[in-house]
Short mmCIF file of C-alpha atoms in Angstrom, two decimals:
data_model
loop_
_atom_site.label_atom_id
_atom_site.label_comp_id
_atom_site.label_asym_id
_atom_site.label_seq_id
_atom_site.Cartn_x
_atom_site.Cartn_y
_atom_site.Cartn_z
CA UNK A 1 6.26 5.83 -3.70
CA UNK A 2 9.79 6.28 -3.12
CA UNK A 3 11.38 9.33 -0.54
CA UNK A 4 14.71 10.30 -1.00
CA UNK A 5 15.55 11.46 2.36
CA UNK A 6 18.10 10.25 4.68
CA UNK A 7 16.32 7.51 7.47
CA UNK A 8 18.29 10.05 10.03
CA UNK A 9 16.19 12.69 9.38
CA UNK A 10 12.39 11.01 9.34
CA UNK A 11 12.92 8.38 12.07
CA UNK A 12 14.26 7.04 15.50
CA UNK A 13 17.03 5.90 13.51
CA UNK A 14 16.14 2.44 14.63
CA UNK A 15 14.54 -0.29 12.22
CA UNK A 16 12.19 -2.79 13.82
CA UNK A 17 11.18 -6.45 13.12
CA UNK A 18 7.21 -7.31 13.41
CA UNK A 19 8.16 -9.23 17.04
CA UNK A 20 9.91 -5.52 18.16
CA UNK A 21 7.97 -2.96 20.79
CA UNK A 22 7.29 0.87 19.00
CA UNK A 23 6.40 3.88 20.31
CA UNK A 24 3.46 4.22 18.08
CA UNK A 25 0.20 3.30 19.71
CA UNK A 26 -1.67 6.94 19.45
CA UNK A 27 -4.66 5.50 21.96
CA UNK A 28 -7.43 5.56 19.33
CA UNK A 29 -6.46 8.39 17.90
CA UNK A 30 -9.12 10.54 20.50
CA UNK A 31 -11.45 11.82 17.35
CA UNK A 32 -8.26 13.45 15.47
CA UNK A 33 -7.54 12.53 11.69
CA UNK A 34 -4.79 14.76 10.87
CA UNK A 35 -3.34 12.10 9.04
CA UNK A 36 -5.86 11.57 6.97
CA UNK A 37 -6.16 15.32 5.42
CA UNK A 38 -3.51 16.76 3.11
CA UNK A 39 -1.83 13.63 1.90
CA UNK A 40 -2.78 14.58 -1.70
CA UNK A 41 -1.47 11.27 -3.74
CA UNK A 42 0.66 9.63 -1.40
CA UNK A 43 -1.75 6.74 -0.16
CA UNK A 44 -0.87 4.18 -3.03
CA UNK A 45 -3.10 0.93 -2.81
CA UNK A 46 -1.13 -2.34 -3.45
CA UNK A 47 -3.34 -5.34 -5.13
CA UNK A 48 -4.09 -6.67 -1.51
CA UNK A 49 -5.54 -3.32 -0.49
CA UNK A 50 -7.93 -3.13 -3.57
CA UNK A 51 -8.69 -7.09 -2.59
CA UNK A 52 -10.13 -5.77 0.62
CA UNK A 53 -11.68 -2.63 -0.49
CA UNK A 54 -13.68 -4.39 -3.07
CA UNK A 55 -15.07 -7.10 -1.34
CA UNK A 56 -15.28 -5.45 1.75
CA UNK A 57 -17.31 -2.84 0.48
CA UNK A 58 -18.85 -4.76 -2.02
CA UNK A 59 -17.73 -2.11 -4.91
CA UNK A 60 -15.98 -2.66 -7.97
CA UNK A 61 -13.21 -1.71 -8.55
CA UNK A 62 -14.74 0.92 -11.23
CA UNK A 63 -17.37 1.93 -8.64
CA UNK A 64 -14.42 3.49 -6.18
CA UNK A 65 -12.59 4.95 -9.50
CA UNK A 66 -15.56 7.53 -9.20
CA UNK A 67 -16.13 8.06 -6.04
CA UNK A 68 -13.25 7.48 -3.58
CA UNK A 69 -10.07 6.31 -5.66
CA UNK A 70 -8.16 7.69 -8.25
CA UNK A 71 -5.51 6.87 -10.64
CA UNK A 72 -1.98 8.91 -10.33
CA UNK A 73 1.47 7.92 -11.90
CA UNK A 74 4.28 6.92 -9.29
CA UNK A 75 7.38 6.91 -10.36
CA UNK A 76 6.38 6.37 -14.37
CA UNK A 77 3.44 3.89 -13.20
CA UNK A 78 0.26 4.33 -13.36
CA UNK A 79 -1.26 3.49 -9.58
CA UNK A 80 -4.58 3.68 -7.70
CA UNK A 81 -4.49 6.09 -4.30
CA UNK A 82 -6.98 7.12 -1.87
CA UNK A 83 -8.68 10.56 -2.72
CA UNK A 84 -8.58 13.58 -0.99
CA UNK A 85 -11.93 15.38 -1.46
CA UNK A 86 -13.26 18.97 0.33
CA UNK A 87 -12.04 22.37 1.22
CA UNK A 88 -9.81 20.38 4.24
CA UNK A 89 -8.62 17.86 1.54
CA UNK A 90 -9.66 14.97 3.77
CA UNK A 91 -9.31 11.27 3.01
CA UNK A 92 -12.88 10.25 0.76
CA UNK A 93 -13.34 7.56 3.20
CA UNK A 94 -14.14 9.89 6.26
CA UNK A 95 -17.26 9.99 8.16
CA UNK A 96 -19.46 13.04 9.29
CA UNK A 97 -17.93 12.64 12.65
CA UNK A 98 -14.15 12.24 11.09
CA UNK A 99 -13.80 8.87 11.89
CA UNK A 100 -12.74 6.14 9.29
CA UNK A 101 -15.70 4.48 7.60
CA UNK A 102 -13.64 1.58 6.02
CA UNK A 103 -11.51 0.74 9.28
CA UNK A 104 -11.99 -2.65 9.09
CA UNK A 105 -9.88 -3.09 5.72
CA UNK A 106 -8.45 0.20 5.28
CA UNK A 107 -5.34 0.21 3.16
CA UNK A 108 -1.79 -1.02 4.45
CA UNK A 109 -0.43 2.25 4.55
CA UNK A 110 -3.05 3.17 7.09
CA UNK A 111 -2.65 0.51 9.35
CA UNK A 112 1.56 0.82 9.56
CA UNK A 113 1.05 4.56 10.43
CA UNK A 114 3.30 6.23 12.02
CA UNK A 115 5.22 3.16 10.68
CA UNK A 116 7.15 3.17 7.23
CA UNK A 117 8.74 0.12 5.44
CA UNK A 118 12.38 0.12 4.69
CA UNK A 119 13.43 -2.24 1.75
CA UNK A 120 16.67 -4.00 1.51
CA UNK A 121 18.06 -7.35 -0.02
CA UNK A 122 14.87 -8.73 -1.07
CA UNK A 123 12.66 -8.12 2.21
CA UNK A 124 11.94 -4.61 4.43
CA UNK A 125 11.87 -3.70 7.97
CA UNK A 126 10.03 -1.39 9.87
CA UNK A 127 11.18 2.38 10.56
CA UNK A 128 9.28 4.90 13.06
CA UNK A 129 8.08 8.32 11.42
CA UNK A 130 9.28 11.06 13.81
CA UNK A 131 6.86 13.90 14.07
CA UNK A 132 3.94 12.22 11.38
CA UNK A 133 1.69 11.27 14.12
CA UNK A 134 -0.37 14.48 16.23
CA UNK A 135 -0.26 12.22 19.48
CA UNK A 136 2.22 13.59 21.65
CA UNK A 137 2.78 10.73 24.02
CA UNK A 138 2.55 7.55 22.43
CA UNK A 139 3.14 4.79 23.93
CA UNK A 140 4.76 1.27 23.41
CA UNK A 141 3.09 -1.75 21.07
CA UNK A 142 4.71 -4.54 19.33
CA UNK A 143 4.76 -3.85 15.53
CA UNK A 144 2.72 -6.51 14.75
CA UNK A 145 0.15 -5.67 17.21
CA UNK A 146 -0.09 -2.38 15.65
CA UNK A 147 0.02 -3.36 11.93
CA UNK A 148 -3.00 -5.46 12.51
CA UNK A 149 -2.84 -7.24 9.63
CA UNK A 150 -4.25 -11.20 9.02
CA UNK A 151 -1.84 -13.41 8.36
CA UNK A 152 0.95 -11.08 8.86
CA UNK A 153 3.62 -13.66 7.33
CA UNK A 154 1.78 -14.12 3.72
CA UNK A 155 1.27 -10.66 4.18
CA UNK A 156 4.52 -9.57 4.45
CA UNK A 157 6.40 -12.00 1.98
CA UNK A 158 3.55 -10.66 -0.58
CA UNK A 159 4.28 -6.73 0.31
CA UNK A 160 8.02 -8.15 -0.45
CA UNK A 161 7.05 -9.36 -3.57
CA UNK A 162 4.91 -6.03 -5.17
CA UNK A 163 7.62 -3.70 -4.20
CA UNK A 164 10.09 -5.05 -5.66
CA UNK A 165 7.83 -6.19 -8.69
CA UNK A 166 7.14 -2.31 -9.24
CA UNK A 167 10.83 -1.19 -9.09
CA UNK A 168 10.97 -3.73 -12.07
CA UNK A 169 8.32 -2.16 -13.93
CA UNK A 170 9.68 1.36 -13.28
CA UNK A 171 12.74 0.22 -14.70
CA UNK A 172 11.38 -1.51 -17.94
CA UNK A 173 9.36 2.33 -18.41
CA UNK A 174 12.10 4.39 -17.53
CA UNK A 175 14.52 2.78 -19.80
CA UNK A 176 11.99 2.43 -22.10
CA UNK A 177 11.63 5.29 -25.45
CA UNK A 178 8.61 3.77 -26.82
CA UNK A 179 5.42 5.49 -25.72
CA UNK A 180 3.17 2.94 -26.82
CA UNK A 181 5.52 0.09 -24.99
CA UNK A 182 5.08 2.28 -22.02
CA UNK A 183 1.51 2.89 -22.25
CA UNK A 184 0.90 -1.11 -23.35
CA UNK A 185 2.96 -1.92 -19.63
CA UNK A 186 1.13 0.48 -17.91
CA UNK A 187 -2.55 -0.60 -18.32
CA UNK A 188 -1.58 -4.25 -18.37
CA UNK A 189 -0.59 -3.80 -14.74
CA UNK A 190 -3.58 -2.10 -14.11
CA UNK A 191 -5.91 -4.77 -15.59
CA UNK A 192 -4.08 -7.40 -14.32
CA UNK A 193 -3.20 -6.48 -10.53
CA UNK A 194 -6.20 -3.69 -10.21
CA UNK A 195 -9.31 -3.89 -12.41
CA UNK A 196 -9.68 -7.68 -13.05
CA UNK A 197 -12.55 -8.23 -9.91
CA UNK A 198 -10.92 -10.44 -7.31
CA UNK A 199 -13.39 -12.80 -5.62
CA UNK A 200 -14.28 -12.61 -2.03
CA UNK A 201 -14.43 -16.31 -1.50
CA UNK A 202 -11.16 -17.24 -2.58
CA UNK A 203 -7.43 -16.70 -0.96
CA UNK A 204 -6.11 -13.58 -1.79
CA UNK A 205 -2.57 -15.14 -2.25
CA UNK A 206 -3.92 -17.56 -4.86
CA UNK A 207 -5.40 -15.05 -6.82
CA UNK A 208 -2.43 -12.42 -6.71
CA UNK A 209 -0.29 -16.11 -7.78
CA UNK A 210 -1.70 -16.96 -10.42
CA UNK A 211 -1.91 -12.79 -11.66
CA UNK A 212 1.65 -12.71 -11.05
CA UNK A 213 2.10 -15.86 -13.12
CA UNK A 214 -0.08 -14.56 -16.42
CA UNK A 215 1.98 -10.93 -15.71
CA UNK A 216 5.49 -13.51 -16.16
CA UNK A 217 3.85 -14.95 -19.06
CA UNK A 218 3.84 -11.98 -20.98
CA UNK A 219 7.02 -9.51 -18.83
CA UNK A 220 9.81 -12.64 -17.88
CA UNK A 221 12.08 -12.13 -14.73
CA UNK A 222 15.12 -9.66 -15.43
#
């Protein structure tokens, strides 16, 4: 999801490398999950996030479609997000106690917070969300510390990848006049990236390969 707001306003003003120190360790978060109420559509999984869902939980992706997921359009494309359920329009995943139940493999959005990405020339940095977080006093952590995310490196050159993969397929919609053409796009992204099962016993890099391969086959590079 794309914000167009000035870095100035929503950050430090500083962008930070994985290697940098942040103010953004919130010590455990002491039982609050303010940031996971009110957030309506903005948590947007990525094909890695539904990777770990799925096999973490052992769900298809179907399954969450009816229970914890839904499907929202971003920006003209049609894209799973975490759902907000209850009269405090908290995050589907919560516990009885408040607590995440999927912390283990909870989404990449989740595990940057208070952290945003910032996308330029191919690649992104990391920028600091000023007044996101409820914690008061954080305290310093080096960004990859804090993303804890396996092999941070694949990771990363893969979250490079999808962004800039979607701003394609915004464009090709955007431009585009033909509803069907649009509509055709839409769910082949889905299917492809999304609803095809991934399997739990294979690479998630492969698999997202050889899906972005098939996905070239049929939409070639601009």
């Amino acid at each position: 999801m794309k914000r167009n707001v000035s870095l100035a306003d929503i950050s430090d003003g500083r962008l930070y490398s994985e290697n940098d120190m942040v103010k953004a360790d919130c010590h455990g978060c002491a039982g609050c999950h303010k940031c996971c109420q009110g957030m309506g559509t903005s948590i947007i999984l990525d094909p890695y996030d539904v990777y770990r869902l799925t096999t973490g939980l052992g769900k298809s992706m179907p399954e969450l479609l009816a229970t914890a997921l839904e499907l929202n359009v971003v920006d003209g494309v049609i894209l799973p997000n975490l759902k907000m359920v209850g009269d405090e329009e908290q995050c589907a995943f919560l516990d009885a106690d408040g607590r995440c139940s999927i912390h283990a493999y909870r989404p990449g959005i989740c595990s940057l917070f208070p952290l945003g990405r910032y996308y330029e020339n191919g690649s992104f940095t990391y920028f600091l969300q000023t007044g996101e977080c409820a914690e008061k006093n954080p305290t310093k952590v080096k960004v990859n510390k804090w993303i804890d995310t396996p092999e941070l490196a694949k990771n990363s050159e893969f979250v490079s990848r999808w962004h800039y993969l979607m701003n394609e397929v915004e464009e090709h919609i955007m431009s585009s006049d033909d509803d069907a053409f649009r509509k055709n796009l839409n769910m082949f992204v889905l299917n492809t990236f999304y609803l095809a099962p991934y399997e739990a016993e294979r690479d998630f890099y492969e698999q997202f390969d050889e899906r972005y391969a098939r996905f070239r086959e049929i939409v070639p590079a601009n």
